[in-house]
Short mmCIF file of C-alpha atoms in Angstrom, two decimals:
data_model
loop_
_atom_site.label_atom_id
_atom_site.label_comp_id
_atom_site.label_asym_id
_atom_site.label_seq_id
_atom_site.Cartn_x
_atom_site.Cartn_y
_atom_site.Cartn_z
CA ASN A 230 88.87 -65.43 43.44
CA ALA A 231 87.52 -68.86 42.35
CA GLY A 232 86.46 -67.75 39.08
CA VAL A 233 83.51 -70.18 37.80
CA THR A 234 82.52 -73.03 40.14
CA GLN A 235 80.15 -75.70 38.98
CA THR A 236 78.38 -78.47 41.07
CA PRO A 237 78.28 -81.28 41.01
CA LYS A 238 81.58 -82.42 39.10
CA PHE A 239 79.96 -85.89 38.22
CA GLN A 240 76.38 -86.94 38.16
CA VAL A 241 74.40 -90.14 37.20
CA LEU A 242 70.80 -90.19 36.49
CA LYS A 243 68.17 -92.51 35.34
CA THR A 244 65.89 -91.61 32.35
CA GLY A 245 63.04 -89.43 33.65
CA GLN A 246 64.95 -88.14 36.77
CA SER A 247 65.42 -84.26 37.11
CA MET A 248 68.24 -82.42 38.32
CA THR A 249 69.73 -78.86 38.67
CA LEU A 250 73.18 -77.95 37.60
CA GLN A 251 74.67 -74.99 39.56
CA CYS A 252 77.04 -72.31 38.52
CA ALA A 253 78.49 -69.34 40.18
CA GLN A 254 81.02 -66.79 39.34
CA ASP A 255 83.04 -64.20 41.45
CA MET A 256 84.21 -61.83 38.84
CA ASN A 257 81.05 -59.59 38.87
CA HIS A 258 80.33 -60.67 35.06
CA ASN A 259 77.16 -59.47 33.38
CA SER A 260 77.00 -62.54 30.81
CA MET A 261 76.63 -66.17 31.78
CA TYR A 262 76.36 -69.08 29.34
CA TRP A 263 75.64 -73.07 29.57
CA TYR A 264 77.23 -75.17 26.90
CA ARG A 265 77.24 -78.84 26.48
CA GLN A 266 80.07 -80.85 24.72
CA ASP A 267 79.65 -84.25 23.28
CA PRO A 268 82.50 -86.80 22.82
CA GLY A 269 84.64 -85.65 19.82
CA MET A 270 82.45 -82.50 19.41
CA GLY A 271 82.78 -78.77 19.89
CA LEU A 272 80.69 -76.97 22.44
CA ARG A 273 76.96 -75.90 21.83
CA LEU A 274 75.27 -73.22 23.48
CA ILE A 275 72.18 -74.18 25.43
CA TYR A 276 71.13 -71.02 27.13
CA TYR A 277 72.63 -67.57 27.77
CA SER A 278 71.81 -64.83 30.05
CA ALA A 279 73.07 -61.40 28.71
CA SER A 280 72.40 -59.80 32.01
CA GLU A 281 70.60 -60.32 35.40
CA GLY A 282 67.00 -61.05 34.73
CA THR A 283 67.27 -61.98 31.27
CA THR A 284 67.76 -65.65 29.82
CA ASP A 285 67.68 -66.46 25.90
CA LYS A 286 67.97 -69.69 24.21
CA GLY A 287 70.98 -70.98 22.57
CA GLU A 288 71.50 -73.64 19.90
CA VAL A 289 70.13 -76.54 21.60
CA PRO A 290 67.71 -75.60 24.32
CA ASN A 291 65.37 -78.35 24.27
CA GLY A 292 64.91 -80.28 27.26
CA TYR A 293 66.38 -77.58 29.66
CA ASN A 294 65.52 -74.62 31.64
CA VAL A 295 67.64 -72.05 33.29
CA SER A 296 67.42 -69.44 35.99
CA ARG A 297 69.36 -66.35 36.48
CA LEU A 298 69.19 -66.19 40.27
CA ASN A 299 71.21 -63.16 40.76
CA LYS A 300 74.13 -61.74 38.80
CA ARG A 301 76.67 -64.29 40.39
CA GLU A 302 74.56 -67.54 39.75
CA PHE A 303 73.07 -69.28 36.74
CA SER A 304 71.54 -72.79 37.10
CA LEU A 305 70.46 -75.26 34.42
CA ARG A 306 67.78 -77.54 35.15
CA LEU A 307 66.70 -80.95 33.51
CA GLU A 308 63.18 -81.69 34.07
CA SER A 309 63.00 -85.39 32.73
CA ALA A 310 66.59 -86.43 31.76
CA ALA A 311 67.08 -88.59 28.53
CA PRO A 312 69.93 -90.54 27.54
CA SER A 313 70.65 -88.05 24.52
CA GLN A 314 71.43 -85.50 27.40
CA THR A 315 74.69 -87.45 28.30
CA SER A 316 77.33 -84.88 28.13
CA VAL A 317 79.82 -82.68 29.87
CA TYR A 318 78.23 -79.26 30.83
CA PHE A 319 80.22 -76.19 30.94
CA CYS A 320 79.24 -72.83 32.38
CA ALA A 321 81.01 -69.57 31.33
CA SER A 322 80.66 -66.01 32.16
CA SER A 323 82.06 -62.91 30.70
CA ALA A 324 81.82 -59.04 31.12
CA ARG A 325 79.89 -58.54 27.98
CA THR A 326 76.58 -56.97 28.03
CA THR A 327 73.94 -56.31 25.48
CA GLY A 328 73.82 -52.83 24.14
CA THR A 329 77.03 -51.96 24.96
CA SER A 330 80.57 -52.19 22.88
CA GLY A 331 83.86 -53.22 24.12
CA SER A 332 85.96 -56.28 23.79
CA ASP A 333 84.86 -57.72 27.25
CA TYR A 334 83.59 -61.01 25.57
CA GLU A 335 86.40 -63.13 26.87
CA GLN A 336 84.76 -66.24 28.42
CA TYR A 337 85.85 -67.76 31.46
CA PHE A 338 84.75 -71.55 31.81
CA GLY A 339 84.19 -73.54 34.93
CA PRO A 340 85.52 -77.24 35.52
CA GLY A 341 82.49 -78.87 33.78
CA THR A 342 79.94 -81.38 34.95
CA ARG A 343 80.05 -84.77 33.57
CA LEU A 344 76.44 -86.17 33.27
CA THR A 345 75.39 -89.76 32.39
CA VAL A 346 71.87 -90.69 31.94
CA THR A 347 71.18 -94.37 31.88
CA LEU B 258 77.31 -64.12 11.49
CA ALA B 259 80.59 -65.58 10.26
CA LYS B 260 81.16 -69.08 9.75
CA THR B 261 84.66 -70.38 10.34
CA THR B 262 86.46 -73.27 9.04
CA GLN B 263 89.89 -74.79 10.52
CA PRO B 264 91.44 -78.19 10.02
CA ILE B 265 90.24 -80.78 12.11
CA SER B 266 93.79 -81.97 13.16
CA MET B 267 97.36 -81.01 12.94
CA ASP B 268 100.69 -82.91 14.07
CA SER B 269 104.00 -81.24 14.83
CA TYR B 270 107.01 -81.91 16.92
CA GLU B 271 108.51 -80.25 20.13
CA GLY B 272 110.33 -77.18 19.56
CA GLN B 273 108.68 -76.11 16.37
CA GLU B 274 106.52 -73.52 15.61
CA VAL B 275 102.91 -74.31 14.74
CA ASN B 276 100.58 -72.20 12.84
CA ILE B 277 96.73 -72.90 12.77
CA THR B 278 94.66 -71.15 10.14
CA CYS B 279 91.08 -70.30 10.45
CA SER B 280 88.88 -69.00 7.45
CA HIS B 281 86.08 -66.45 8.18
CA ASN B 282 85.20 -65.39 4.70
CA ASN B 283 82.06 -63.48 5.65
CA ILE B 284 83.65 -61.67 8.78
CA ALA B 285 81.71 -58.38 9.05
CA THR B 286 83.32 -54.95 9.67
CA ASN B 287 83.00 -55.00 13.33
CA ASP B 288 83.79 -58.57 14.33
CA TYR B 289 86.85 -59.38 16.33
CA ILE B 290 88.73 -63.06 15.88
CA THR B 291 89.18 -64.80 19.14
CA TRP B 292 91.34 -68.24 19.93
CA TYR B 293 90.61 -70.59 22.67
CA GLN B 294 92.67 -73.78 23.90
CA GLN B 295 90.73 -76.51 25.53
CA PHE B 296 92.76 -79.42 27.17
CA PRO B 297 91.12 -82.93 27.67
CA SER B 298 88.57 -82.65 30.74
CA GLN B 299 88.66 -79.06 31.11
CA GLY B 300 86.74 -75.99 29.99
CA PRO B 301 88.21 -73.97 26.96
CA ARG B 302 90.66 -71.20 27.91
CA PHE B 303 90.79 -67.94 26.26
CA ILE B 304 94.12 -67.51 24.28
CA ILE B 305 94.20 -64.33 22.37
CA GLN B 306 91.97 -61.88 20.34
CA GLY B 307 92.49 -59.51 17.66
CA TYR B 308 91.02 -57.25 15.00
CA LYS B 309 93.68 -56.68 12.12
CA THR B 310 97.44 -57.19 11.56
CA LYS B 311 99.49 -58.86 14.31
CA VAL B 312 98.64 -59.51 17.92
CA THR B 313 101.25 -61.00 20.39
CA ASN B 314 101.17 -62.34 23.91
CA GLU B 315 103.04 -64.46 26.27
CA VAL B 316 101.40 -67.45 24.78
CA ALA B 317 100.82 -66.92 21.21
CA SER B 318 100.74 -64.43 17.99
CA LEU B 319 97.59 -63.99 15.84
CA PHE B 320 98.15 -62.81 12.38
CA ILE B 321 95.36 -61.31 10.56
CA PRO B 322 95.61 -60.24 6.80
CA ALA B 323 94.33 -56.75 5.45
CA ASP B 324 90.98 -58.66 4.04
CA ARG B 325 90.53 -60.16 7.34
CA LYS B 326 89.08 -63.12 5.83
CA SER B 327 91.52 -65.59 7.44
CA SER B 328 93.55 -65.56 10.61
CA THR B 329 96.55 -67.63 11.78
CA LEU B 330 97.48 -68.66 15.33
CA SER B 331 101.13 -69.05 15.75
CA LEU B 332 102.50 -71.12 18.67
CA PRO B 333 106.26 -70.72 19.01
CA ARG B 334 108.46 -73.79 20.05
CA VAL B 335 105.61 -75.83 21.16
CA SER B 336 105.91 -78.59 23.83
CA LEU B 337 104.09 -81.75 24.71
CA SER B 338 101.87 -79.66 26.93
CA ASP B 339 100.42 -77.63 23.90
CA THR B 340 98.57 -80.66 22.72
CA ALA B 341 95.08 -79.60 22.89
CA VAL B 342 91.88 -78.47 20.95
CA TYR B 343 92.09 -74.87 19.48
CA TYR B 344 88.96 -73.08 18.70
CA CYS B 345 88.69 -70.16 16.57
CA LEU B 346 85.48 -67.75 17.00
CA VAL B 347 84.54 -64.77 15.30
CA VAL B 348 82.72 -62.43 17.75
CA PRO B 349 80.95 -59.06 17.18
CA TYR B 350 82.44 -56.15 18.73
CA SER B 351 79.18 -54.74 20.14
CA GLY B 352 76.00 -56.09 21.62
CA GLY B 353 75.36 -59.09 23.54
CA GLY B 354 73.47 -62.43 22.43
CA ALA B 355 74.38 -65.60 21.10
CA ASP B 356 76.62 -64.09 17.89
CA GLY B 357 80.07 -65.57 18.25
CA LEU B 358 79.45 -68.03 20.52
CA THR B 359 79.72 -71.25 18.19
CA PHE B 360 82.82 -73.11 19.21
CA GLY B 361 82.53 -75.74 16.16
CA LYS B 362 84.88 -78.78 16.48
CA GLY B 363 87.87 -77.05 16.39
CA THR B 364 91.63 -78.08 15.58
CA HIS B 365 93.14 -81.07 17.57
CA LEU B 366 96.84 -80.31 17.79
CA ILE B 367 99.16 -83.31 18.69
CA ILE B 368 102.57 -82.47 19.51
CA GLN B 369 105.01 -85.69 19.45
CA PRO B 370 108.55 -85.79 21.36
#
């Protein structure tokens, strides 16, 4: 049981390049999330997926796209990287599902991807 | 959506009990209070959650007064390894969506020998 895995761990891009950050979870969770964390700051939600086949914008979605490929995988794509997107990116998952009640909103986080855009 | 306020930083010493208080004045009836811990270069880790009164697990205790407008995370007998950033979140009991997914800057707890 690996929990939440992210690839790659580190990446350096030049301005204008594109890349996809991969995330997978093996806990059969319904919801998945992408956050970014800038130095000395808290986490900011980029996009989330409350269930397979649905995605919604979070606080800072501009410059990013996501794909919920299946229940396990949720990818984040930078189409044209900018220096302002230099950050650490965390993927998370939880059992929480839209339309249901319960306390299954505990989030499990991956190890992060450290991205530098020059 | 309940906004949370916590101290930016706190210092303590090994062996002491540390209490970190979070204010959430406009918490809704169905909201839960959740705390996470984050070490440098790692993703946050869930510590504890509660609705009212007191919750205790092997890591920490969570105290919530009757009006639920604040909560206090209590770490007993801290060690150097408890140096981390601690986040307080208020999460709706029902439904999905992005409510309760704002981590803020958290409280940077520094434990000294």
